[in-house]
Amino acid sequence: MQRRTSKTRAFDPDPDAPNQSCDHPDCDQPAGYRAPRGRDNLRSYYWFCLQHVRQYNANWDYYRGMTPGQIENHLRADTSWQRPSWKLGAMTGSARSSFTVDDLQDPLDILNARRTHPTQESPPRQQAPEALRQPLALLDLGWPTTLEDVKTRYRALARRYHPDANKDDPRAEERFKTIASAYATLRSHFTSAENVATAE
């Protein structure tokens, strides 16, 4: 007993083909294969039999009739999906003049844009307590911060530097202990602060 499959074979006719004869002159075979009419009309089709669609495709040249310059321009436009684009810094007019550093979406200040090119006076940064400066630096956290931020950062660093994940690194265990110690110091600070606030 043979298993039946509904999968279409490579050279089966198009199931949406119209019930007509091949568009090739003097051919009365059923048309089951479509081919675009031209470069500027890719969604309009000729319908051919298998023999003539193969012949049509073998002779198809999308760039026929175009000069080398037109071909190059077409290829360049394809690299940006036929959308307009500009060289970096080439924008002019109101769009460029109205853009400021504050328009950047950089919540983590990774680009250091506001510090490198300040557009306005920023309030002075708060200094972390002396006892927390080294633990904050070890976890690469700024001040002020929250216990949730500390926990999130610790989890990420613990996964990254855990000795089980770095078996070939002899310093992994010491590094992990340092991170854990910094986390314990910060957690103790926030826990104590919460207890004081609750007591008040």
PDB file of N, CA and C in Angstrom, residues 103-198:
ATOM      1  N   ASP A 103      16.921  63.817  21.866  1.00  0.00           N
ATOM      2  CA  ASP A 103      16.028  62.964  21.083  1.00  0.00           C
ATOM      3  C   ASP A 103      16.507  61.518  21.033  1.00  0.00           C
ATOM      4  N   LEU A 104      17.743  61.253  21.444  1.00  0.00           N
ATOM      5  CA  LEU A 104      18.260  59.889  21.429  1.00  0.00           C
ATOM      6  C   LEU A 104      17.550  59.036  22.461  1.00  0.00           C
ATOM      7  N   GLN A 105      17.209  57.817  22.082  1.00  0.00           N
ATOM      8  CA  GLN A 105      16.637  56.858  23.020  1.00  0.00           C
ATOM      9  C   GLN A 105      17.796  56.053  23.604  1.00  0.00           C
ATOM     10  N   ASP A 106      18.356  56.546  24.708  1.00  0.00           N
ATOM     11  CA  ASP A 106      19.532  55.925  25.316  1.00  0.00           C
ATOM     12  C   ASP A 106      19.355  55.925  26.829  1.00  0.00           C
ATOM     13  N   PRO A 107      18.366  55.136  27.341  1.00  0.00           N
ATOM     14  CA  PRO A 107      18.065  55.210  28.774  1.00  0.00           C
ATOM     15  C   PRO A 107      19.219  54.794  29.669  1.00  0.00           C
ATOM     16  N   LEU A 108      20.142  53.966  29.169  1.00  0.00           N
ATOM     17  CA  LEU A 108      21.278  53.541  29.979  1.00  0.00           C
ATOM     18  C   LEU A 108      22.493  54.458  29.806  1.00  0.00           C
ATOM     19  N   ASP A 109      22.329  55.499  28.980  1.00  0.00           N
ATOM     20  CA  ASP A 109      23.401  56.455  28.731  1.00  0.00           C
ATOM     21  C   ASP A 109      24.665  55.756  28.236  1.00  0.00           C
ATOM     22  N   ILE A 110      24.483  54.741  27.386  1.00  0.00           N
ATOM     23  CA  ILE A 110      25.613  53.984  26.849  1.00  0.00           C
ATOM     24  C   ILE A 110      26.476  54.867  25.951  1.00  0.00           C
ATOM     25  N   LEU A 111      25.840  55.777  25.226  1.00  0.00           N
ATOM     26  CA  LEU A 111      26.581  56.647  24.317  1.00  0.00           C
ATOM     27  C   LEU A 111      27.246  57.815  25.028  1.00  0.00           C
ATOM     28  N   ASN A 112      26.960  57.967  26.321  1.00  0.00           N
ATOM     29  CA  ASN A 112      27.484  59.088  27.094  1.00  0.00           C
ATOM     30  C   ASN A 112      27.195  60.419  26.416  1.00  0.00           C
ATOM     31  N   ALA A 113      26.082  60.464  25.677  1.00  0.00           N
ATOM     32  CA  ALA A 113      25.782  61.645  24.876  1.00  0.00           C
ATOM     33  C   ALA A 113      25.533  62.869  25.734  1.00  0.00           C
ATOM     34  N   ARG A 114      24.821  62.676  26.821  1.00  0.00           N
ATOM     35  CA  ARG A 114      24.446  63.843  27.606  1.00  0.00           C
ATOM     36  C   ARG A 114      25.642  64.419  28.352  1.00  0.00           C
ATOM     37  N   ARG A 115      26.628  63.558  28.667  1.00  0.00           N
ATOM     38  CA  ARG A 115      27.795  64.071  29.367  1.00  0.00           C
ATOM     39  C   ARG A 115      28.812  64.655  28.390  1.00  0.00           C
ATOM     40  N   THR A 116      28.883  64.062  27.174  1.00  0.00           N
ATOM     41  CA  THR A 116      29.851  64.543  26.201  1.00  0.00           C
ATOM     42  C   THR A 116      29.397  65.847  25.557  1.00  0.00           C
ATOM     43  N   HIS A 117      28.086  65.938  25.242  1.00  0.00           N
ATOM     44  CA  HIS A 117      27.540  67.132  24.606  1.00  0.00           C
ATOM     45  C   HIS A 117      26.331  67.615  25.391  1.00  0.00           C
ATOM     46  N   PRO A 118      26.514  68.173  26.568  1.00  0.00           N
ATOM     47  CA  PRO A 118      25.345  68.586  27.353  1.00  0.00           C
ATOM     48  C   PRO A 118      24.603  69.717  26.672  1.00  0.00           C
ATOM     49  N   THR A 119      23.289  69.585  26.604  1.00  0.00           N
ATOM     50  CA  THR A 119      22.472  70.631  25.994  1.00  0.00           C
ATOM     51  C   THR A 119      21.867  71.528  27.051  1.00  0.00           C
ATOM     52  N   GLN A 120      21.924  71.103  28.310  1.00  0.00           N
ATOM     53  CA  GLN A 120      21.403  71.919  29.378  1.00  0.00           C
ATOM     54  C   GLN A 120      22.093  71.517  30.679  1.00  0.00           C
ATOM     55  N   GLU A 121      21.972  72.374  31.654  1.00  0.00           N
ATOM     56  CA  GLU A 121      22.575  72.070  32.949  1.00  0.00           C
ATOM     57  C   GLU A 121      21.862  70.893  33.585  1.00  0.00           C
ATOM     58  N   SER A 122      22.610  69.848  33.909  1.00  0.00           N
ATOM     59  CA  SER A 122      22.006  68.696  34.564  1.00  0.00           C
ATOM     60  C   SER A 122      22.247  68.810  36.064  1.00  0.00           C
ATOM     61  N   PRO A 123      21.303  68.311  36.847  1.00  0.00           N
ATOM     62  CA  PRO A 123      21.477  68.401  38.292  1.00  0.00           C
ATOM     63  C   PRO A 123      22.693  67.599  38.735  1.00  0.00           C
ATOM     64  N   PRO A 124      23.371  68.048  39.810  1.00  0.00           N
ATOM     65  CA  PRO A 124      24.558  67.311  40.273  1.00  0.00           C
ATOM     66  C   PRO A 124      24.185  65.902  40.713  1.00  0.00           C
ATOM     67  N   ARG A 125      25.064  64.964  40.390  1.00  0.00           N
ATOM     68  CA  ARG A 125      24.804  63.568  40.754  1.00  0.00           C
ATOM     69  C   ARG A 125      25.041  63.368  42.243  1.00  0.00           C
ATOM     70  N   GLN A 126      24.200  62.547  42.828  1.00  0.00           N
ATOM     71  CA  GLN A 126      24.372  62.229  44.249  1.00  0.00           C
ATOM     72  C   GLN A 126      25.577  61.302  44.418  1.00  0.00           C
ATOM     73  N   GLN A 127      26.304  61.528  45.486  1.00  0.00           N
ATOM     74  CA  GLN A 127      27.436  60.666  45.796  1.00  0.00           C
ATOM     75  C   GLN A 127      26.953  59.474  46.618  1.00  0.00           C
ATOM     76  N   ALA A 128      27.426  58.303  46.267  1.00  0.00           N
ATOM     77  CA  ALA A 128      27.089  57.104  47.045  1.00  0.00           C
ATOM     78  C   ALA A 128      27.810  57.149  48.382  1.00  0.00           C
ATOM     79  N   PRO A 129      27.225  56.551  49.414  1.00  0.00           N
ATOM     80  CA  PRO A 129      27.933  56.452  50.692  1.00  0.00           C
ATOM     81  C   PRO A 129      29.280  55.762  50.491  1.00  0.00           C
ATOM     82  N   GLU A 130      30.261  56.191  51.258  1.00  0.00           N
ATOM     83  CA  GLU A 130      31.633  55.690  51.109  1.00  0.00           C
ATOM     84  C   GLU A 130      31.695  54.166  51.137  1.00  0.00           C
ATOM     85  N   ALA A 131      30.924  53.545  52.052  1.00  0.00           N
ATOM     86  CA  ALA A 131      30.987  52.085  52.217  1.00  0.00           C
ATOM     87  C   ALA A 131      30.407  51.339  51.017  1.00  0.00           C
ATOM     88  N   LEU A 132      29.612  52.038  50.190  1.00  0.00           N
ATOM     89  CA  LEU A 132      28.955  51.354  49.066  1.00  0.00           C
ATOM     90  C   LEU A 132      29.654  51.587  47.739  1.00  0.00           C
ATOM     91  N   ARG A 133      30.633  52.470  47.697  1.00  0.00           N
ATOM     92  CA  ARG A 133      31.232  52.827  46.405  1.00  0.00           C
ATOM     93  C   ARG A 133      31.936  51.650  45.745  1.00  0.00           C
ATOM     94  N   GLN A 134      32.709  50.889  46.508  1.00  0.00           N
ATOM     95  CA  GLN A 134      33.408  49.751  45.911  1.00  0.00           C
ATOM     96  C   GLN A 134      32.435  48.644  45.493  1.00  0.00           C
ATOM     97  N   PRO A 135      31.453  48.250  46.348  1.00  0.00           N
ATOM     98  CA  PRO A 135      30.486  47.241  45.905  1.00  0.00           C
ATOM     99  C   PRO A 135      29.699  47.672  44.660  1.00  0.00           C
ATOM    100  N   LEU A 136      29.339  48.952  44.599  1.00  0.00           N
ATOM    101  CA  LEU A 136      28.630  49.439  43.413  1.00  0.00           C
ATOM    102  C   LEU A 136      29.518  49.337  42.174  1.00  0.00           C
ATOM    103  N   ALA A 137      30.789  49.684  42.328  1.00  0.00           N
ATOM    104  CA  ALA A 137      31.718  49.601  41.197  1.00  0.00           C
ATOM    105  C   ALA A 137      31.910  48.157  40.752  1.00  0.00           C
ATOM    106  N   LEU A 138      31.979  47.235  41.712  1.00  0.00           N
ATOM    107  CA  LEU A 138      32.160  45.820  41.364  1.00  0.00           C
ATOM    108  C   LEU A 138      30.973  45.275  40.588  1.00  0.00           C
ATOM    109  N   LEU A 139      29.777  45.753  40.923  1.00  0.00           N
ATOM    110  CA  LEU A 139      28.581  45.312  40.190  1.00  0.00           C
ATOM    111  C   LEU A 139      28.263  46.232  39.018  1.00  0.00           C
ATOM    112  N   ASP A 140      29.109  47.237  38.804  1.00  0.00           N
ATOM    113  CA  ASP A 140      28.929  48.188  37.697  1.00  0.00           C
ATOM    114  C   ASP A 140      27.561  48.869  37.770  1.00  0.00           C
ATOM    115  N   LEU A 141      27.249  49.383  38.952  1.00  0.00           N
ATOM    116  CA  LEU A 141      25.990  50.086  39.176  1.00  0.00           C
ATOM    117  C   LEU A 141      26.264  51.536  39.538  1.00  0.00           C
ATOM    118  N   GLY A 142      25.360  52.417  39.124  1.00  0.00           N
ATOM    119  CA  GLY A 142      25.463  53.818  39.487  1.00  0.00           C
ATOM    120  C   GLY A 142      24.679  54.094  40.761  1.00  0.00           C
ATOM    121  N   TRP A 143      24.727  55.346  41.161  1.00  0.00           N
ATOM    122  CA  TRP A 143      24.001  55.767  42.365  1.00  0.00           C
ATOM    123  C   TRP A 143      23.206  57.014  42.028  1.00  0.00           C
ATOM    124  N   PRO A 144      21.958  57.117  42.468  1.00  0.00           N
ATOM    125  CA  PRO A 144      21.238  56.180  43.332  1.00  0.00           C
ATOM    126  C   PRO A 144      20.774  54.938  42.574  1.00  0.00           C
ATOM    127  N   THR A 145      20.500  53.900  43.325  1.00  0.00           N
ATOM    128  CA  THR A 145      19.978  52.662  42.753  1.00  0.00           C
ATOM    129  C   THR A 145      18.972  52.069  43.725  1.00  0.00           C
ATOM    130  N   THR A 146      18.392  50.950  43.366  1.00  0.00           N
ATOM    131  CA  THR A 146      17.387  50.302  44.219  1.00  0.00           C
ATOM    132  C   THR A 146      17.806  48.865  44.490  1.00  0.00           C
ATOM    133  N   LEU A 147      17.178  48.269  45.484  1.00  0.00           N
ATOM    134  CA  LEU A 147      17.463  46.873  45.799  1.00  0.00           C
ATOM    135  C   LEU A 147      17.108  45.973  44.628  1.00  0.00           C
ATOM    136  N   GLU A 148      16.023  46.293  43.913  1.00  0.00           N
ATOM    137  CA  GLU A 148      15.638  45.479  42.746  1.00  0.00           C
ATOM    138  C   GLU A 148      16.702  45.541  41.657  1.00  0.00           C
ATOM    139  N   ASP A 149      17.261  46.738  41.438  1.00  0.00           N
ATOM    140  CA  ASP A 149      18.332  46.864  40.452  1.00  0.00           C
ATOM    141  C   ASP A 149      19.559  46.054  40.873  1.00  0.00           C
ATOM    142  N   VAL A 150      19.865  46.099  42.144  1.00  0.00           N
ATOM    143  CA  VAL A 150      21.010  45.342  42.660  1.00  0.00           C
ATOM    144  C   VAL A 150      20.795  43.846  42.456  1.00  0.00           C
ATOM    145  N   LYS A 151      19.585  43.366  42.783  1.00  0.00           N
ATOM    146  CA  LYS A 151      19.285  41.935  42.628  1.00  0.00           C
ATOM    147  C   LYS A 151      19.384  41.516  41.163  1.00  0.00           C
ATOM    148  N   THR A 152      18.820  42.329  40.284  1.00  0.00           N
ATOM    149  CA  THR A 152      18.838  42.005  38.853  1.00  0.00           C
ATOM    150  C   THR A 152      20.269  41.924  38.334  1.00  0.00           C
ATOM    151  N   ARG A 153      21.078  42.911  38.739  1.00  0.00           N
ATOM    152  CA  ARG A 153      22.470  42.928  38.280  1.00  0.00           C
ATOM    153  C   ARG A 153      23.242  41.746  38.856  1.00  0.00           C
ATOM    154  N   TYR A 154      23.003  41.435  40.109  1.00  0.00           N
ATOM    155  CA  TYR A 154      23.714  40.306  40.737  1.00  0.00           C
ATOM    156  C   TYR A 154      23.376  38.996  40.029  1.00  0.00           C
ATOM    157  N   ARG A 155      22.087  38.783  39.734  1.00  0.00           N
ATOM    158  CA  ARG A 155      21.691  37.539  39.054  1.00  0.00           C
ATOM    159  C   ARG A 155      22.409  37.395  37.718  1.00  0.00           C
ATOM    160  N   ALA A 156      22.467  38.504  36.980  1.00  0.00           N
ATOM    161  CA  ALA A 156      23.126  38.449  35.667  1.00  0.00           C
ATOM    162  C   ALA A 156      24.610  38.132  35.810  1.00  0.00           C
ATOM    163  N   LEU A 157      25.277  38.786  36.746  1.00  0.00           N
ATOM    164  CA  LEU A 157      26.706  38.529  36.931  1.00  0.00           C
ATOM    165  C   LEU A 157      26.965  37.140  37.504  1.00  0.00           C
ATOM    166  N   ALA A 158      26.077  36.665  38.386  1.00  0.00           N
ATOM    167  CA  ALA A 158      26.246  35.335  38.967  1.00  0.00           C
ATOM    168  C   ALA A 158      26.160  34.257  37.889  1.00  0.00           C
ATOM    169  N   ARG A 159      25.205  34.420  36.976  1.00  0.00           N
ATOM    170  CA  ARG A 159      25.095  33.447  35.872  1.00  0.00           C
ATOM    171  C   ARG A 159      26.348  33.486  34.999  1.00  0.00           C
ATOM    172  N   ARG A 160      26.852  34.684  34.786  1.00  0.00           N
ATOM    173  CA  ARG A 160      27.994  34.834  33.877  1.00  0.00           C
ATOM    174  C   ARG A 160      29.301  34.329  34.480  1.00  0.00           C
ATOM    175  N   TYR A 161      29.494  34.576  35.772  1.00  0.00           N
ATOM    176  CA  TYR A 161      30.786  34.285  36.383  1.00  0.00           C
ATOM    177  C   TYR A 161      30.769  33.113  37.362  1.00  0.00           C
ATOM    178  N   HIS A 162      29.696  32.362  37.406  1.00  0.00           N
ATOM    179  CA  HIS A 162      29.650  31.225  38.332  1.00  0.00           C
ATOM    180  C   HIS A 162      30.746  30.219  37.965  1.00  0.00           C
ATOM    181  N   PRO A 163      31.434  29.659  38.966  1.00  0.00           N
ATOM    182  CA  PRO A 163      32.529  28.705  38.673  1.00  0.00           C
ATOM    183  C   PRO A 163      32.095  27.536  37.801  1.00  0.00           C
ATOM    184  N   ASP A 164      30.848  27.075  37.953  1.00  0.00           N
ATOM    185  CA  ASP A 164      30.388  25.946  37.132  1.00  0.00           C
ATOM    186  C   ASP A 164      30.323  26.309  35.657  1.00  0.00           C
ATOM    187  N   ALA A 165      30.139  27.604  35.362  1.00  0.00           N
ATOM    188  CA  ALA A 165      30.071  28.045  33.969  1.00  0.00           C
ATOM    189  C   ALA A 165      31.445  28.451  33.438  1.00  0.00           C
ATOM    190  N   ASN A 166      32.458  28.462  34.312  1.00  0.00           N
ATOM    191  CA  ASN A 166      33.799  28.873  33.912  1.00  0.00           C
ATOM    192  C   ASN A 166      34.840  27.890  34.465  1.00  0.00           C
ATOM    193  N   LYS A 167      34.649  26.632  34.161  1.00  0.00           N
ATOM    194  CA  LYS A 167      35.504  25.587  34.741  1.00  0.00           C
ATOM    195  C   LYS A 167      36.957  25.692  34.298  1.00  0.00           C
ATOM    196  N   ASP A 168      37.198  26.329  33.152  1.00  0.00           N
ATOM    197  CA  ASP A 168      38.571  26.449  32.661  1.00  0.00           C
ATOM    198  C   ASP A 168      39.273  27.693  33.191  1.00  0.00           C
ATOM    199  N   ASP A 169      38.581  28.502  33.974  1.00  0.00           N
ATOM    200  CA  ASP A 169      39.157  29.740  34.490  1.00  0.00           C
ATOM    201  C   ASP A 169      39.469  29.567  35.976  1.00  0.00           C
ATOM    202  N   PRO A 170      40.751  29.519  36.354  1.00  0.00           N
ATOM    203  CA  PRO A 170      41.099  29.300  37.760  1.00  0.00           C
ATOM    204  C   PRO A 170      40.696  30.462  38.671  1.00  0.00           C
ATOM    205  N   ARG A 171      40.479  31.651  38.076  1.00  0.00           N
ATOM    206  CA  ARG A 171      40.107  32.819  38.887  1.00  0.00           C
ATOM    207  C   ARG A 171      38.600  32.978  39.040  1.00  0.00           C
ATOM    208  N   ALA A 172      37.832  32.076  38.435  1.00  0.00           N
ATOM    209  CA  ALA A 172      36.375  32.220  38.437  1.00  0.00           C
ATOM    210  C   ALA A 172      35.804  32.202  39.847  1.00  0.00           C
ATOM    211  N   GLU A 173      36.319  31.309  40.686  1.00  0.00           N
ATOM    212  CA  GLU A 173      35.771  31.189  42.037  1.00  0.00           C
ATOM    213  C   GLU A 173      36.004  32.461  42.845  1.00  0.00           C
ATOM    214  N   GLU A 174      37.222  33.029  42.759  1.00  0.00           N
ATOM    215  CA  GLU A 174      37.508  34.265  43.492  1.00  0.00           C
ATOM    216  C   GLU A 174      36.653  35.414  42.988  1.00  0.00           C
ATOM    217  N   ARG A 175      36.494  35.498  41.663  1.00  0.00           N
ATOM    218  CA  ARG A 175      35.673  36.559  41.078  1.00  0.00           C
ATOM    219  C   ARG A 175      34.229  36.437  41.551  1.00  0.00           C
ATOM    220  N   PHE A 176      33.736  35.208  41.574  1.00  0.00           N
ATOM    221  CA  PHE A 176      32.361  34.987  42.013  1.00  0.00           C
ATOM    222  C   PHE A 176      32.190  35.370  43.489  1.00  0.00           C
ATOM    223  N   LYS A 177      33.184  35.033  44.318  1.00  0.00           N
ATOM    224  CA  LYS A 177      33.114  35.394  45.739  1.00  0.00           C
ATOM    225  C   LYS A 177      33.089  36.911  45.918  1.00  0.00           C
ATOM    226  N   THR A 178      33.875  37.628  45.116  1.00  0.00           N
ATOM    227  CA  THR A 178      33.912  39.086  45.191  1.00  0.00           C
ATOM    228  C   THR A 178      32.554  39.686  44.832  1.00  0.00           C
ATOM    229  N   ILE A 179      31.939  39.142  43.778  1.00  0.00           N
ATOM    230  CA  ILE A 179      30.615  39.625  43.359  1.00  0.00           C
ATOM    231  C   ILE A 179      29.587  39.344  44.450  1.00  0.00           C
ATOM    232  N   ALA A 180      29.637  38.153  45.024  1.00  0.00           N
ATOM    233  CA  ALA A 180      28.684  37.778  46.073  1.00  0.00           C
ATOM    234  C   ALA A 180      28.861  38.663  47.309  1.00  0.00           C
ATOM    235  N   SER A 181      30.105  38.984  47.641  1.00  0.00           N
ATOM    236  CA  SER A 181      30.371  39.845  48.789  1.00  0.00           C
ATOM    237  C   SER A 181      29.839  41.251  48.554  1.00  0.00           C
ATOM    238  N   ALA A 182      30.047  41.774  47.355  1.00  0.00           N
ATOM    239  CA  ALA A 182      29.526  43.109  47.026  1.00  0.00           C
ATOM    240  C   ALA A 182      28.013  43.118  47.100  1.00  0.00           C
ATOM    241  N   TYR A 183      27.388  42.079  46.581  1.00  0.00           N
ATOM    242  CA  TYR A 183      25.921  41.982  46.631  1.00  0.00           C
ATOM    243  C   TYR A 183      25.430  41.939  48.073  1.00  0.00           C
ATOM    244  N   ALA A 184      26.114  41.162  48.926  1.00  0.00           N
ATOM    245  CA  ALA A 184      25.701  41.045  50.320  1.00  0.00           C
ATOM    246  C   ALA A 184      25.786  42.394  51.029  1.00  0.00           C
ATOM    247  N   THR A 185      26.821  43.171  50.735  1.00  0.00           N
ATOM    248  CA  THR A 185      26.976  44.495  51.343  1.00  0.00           C
ATOM    249  C   THR A 185      25.836  45.416  50.929  1.00  0.00           C
ATOM    250  N   LEU A 186      25.530  45.438  49.643  1.00  0.00           N
ATOM    251  CA  LEU A 186      24.461  46.317  49.150  1.00  0.00           C
ATOM    252  C   LEU A 186      23.101  45.867  49.669  1.00  0.00           C
ATOM    253  N   ARG A 187      22.869  44.574  49.661  1.00  0.00           N
ATOM    254  CA  ARG A 187      21.578  44.075  50.155  1.00  0.00           C
ATOM    255  C   ARG A 187      21.406  44.417  51.632  1.00  0.00           C
ATOM    256  N   SER A 188      22.467  44.291  52.406  1.00  0.00           N
ATOM    257  CA  SER A 188      22.418  44.620  53.827  1.00  0.00           C
ATOM    258  C   SER A 188      22.091  46.096  54.023  1.00  0.00           C
ATOM    259  N   HIS A 189      22.679  46.958  53.173  1.00  0.00           N
ATOM    260  CA  HIS A 189      22.409  48.397  53.282  1.00  0.00           C
ATOM    261  C   HIS A 189      20.938  48.694  53.033  1.00  0.00           C
ATOM    262  N   PHE A 190      20.385  48.134  51.948  1.00  0.00           N
ATOM    263  CA  PHE A 190      18.986  48.422  51.619  1.00  0.00           C
ATOM    264  C   PHE A 190      18.032  47.796  52.635  1.00  0.00           C
ATOM    265  N   THR A 191      18.364  46.607  53.114  1.00  0.00           N
ATOM    266  CA  THR A 191      17.512  45.960  54.117  1.00  0.00           C
ATOM    267  C   THR A 191      17.484  46.777  55.400  1.00  0.00           C
ATOM    268  N   SER A 192      18.651  47.282  55.820  1.00  0.00           N
ATOM    269  CA  SER A 192      18.720  48.115  57.024  1.00  0.00           C
ATOM    270  C   SER A 192      17.934  49.394  56.840  1.00  0.00           C
ATOM    271  N   ALA A 193      18.046  50.009  55.663  1.00  0.00           N
ATOM    272  CA  ALA A 193      17.325  51.247  55.378  1.00  0.00           C
ATOM    273  C   ALA A 193      15.828  51.013  55.418  1.00  0.00           C
ATOM    274  N   GLU A 194      15.357  49.853  54.904  1.00  0.00           N
ATOM    275  CA  GLU A 194      13.924  49.536  54.931  1.00  0.00           C
ATOM    276  C   GLU A 194      13.453  49.351  56.375  1.00  0.00           C
ATOM    277  N   ASN A 195      14.276  48.702  57.171  1.00  0.00           N
ATOM    278  CA  ASN A 195      13.897  48.475  58.577  1.00  0.00           C
ATOM    279  C   ASN A 195      13.792  49.795  59.334  1.00  0.00           C
ATOM    280  N   VAL A 196      14.718  50.718  59.040  1.00  0.00           N
ATOM    281  CA  VAL A 196      14.675  52.030  59.709  1.00  0.00           C
ATOM    282  C   VAL A 196      13.416  52.769  59.290  1.00  0.00           C
ATOM    283  N   ALA A 197      13.106  52.729  57.985  1.00  0.00           N
ATOM    284  CA  ALA A 197      11.921  53.433  57.490  1.00  0.00           C
ATOM    285  C   ALA A 197      10.655  52.842  58.079  1.00  0.00           C
ATOM    286  N   THR A 198      10.619  51.516  58.254  1.00  0.00           N
ATOM    287  CA  THR A 198       9.441  50.859  58.840  1.00  0.00           C
ATOM    288  C   THR A 198       9.277  51.229  60.307  1.00  0.00           C
TER     289      THR A 198
END
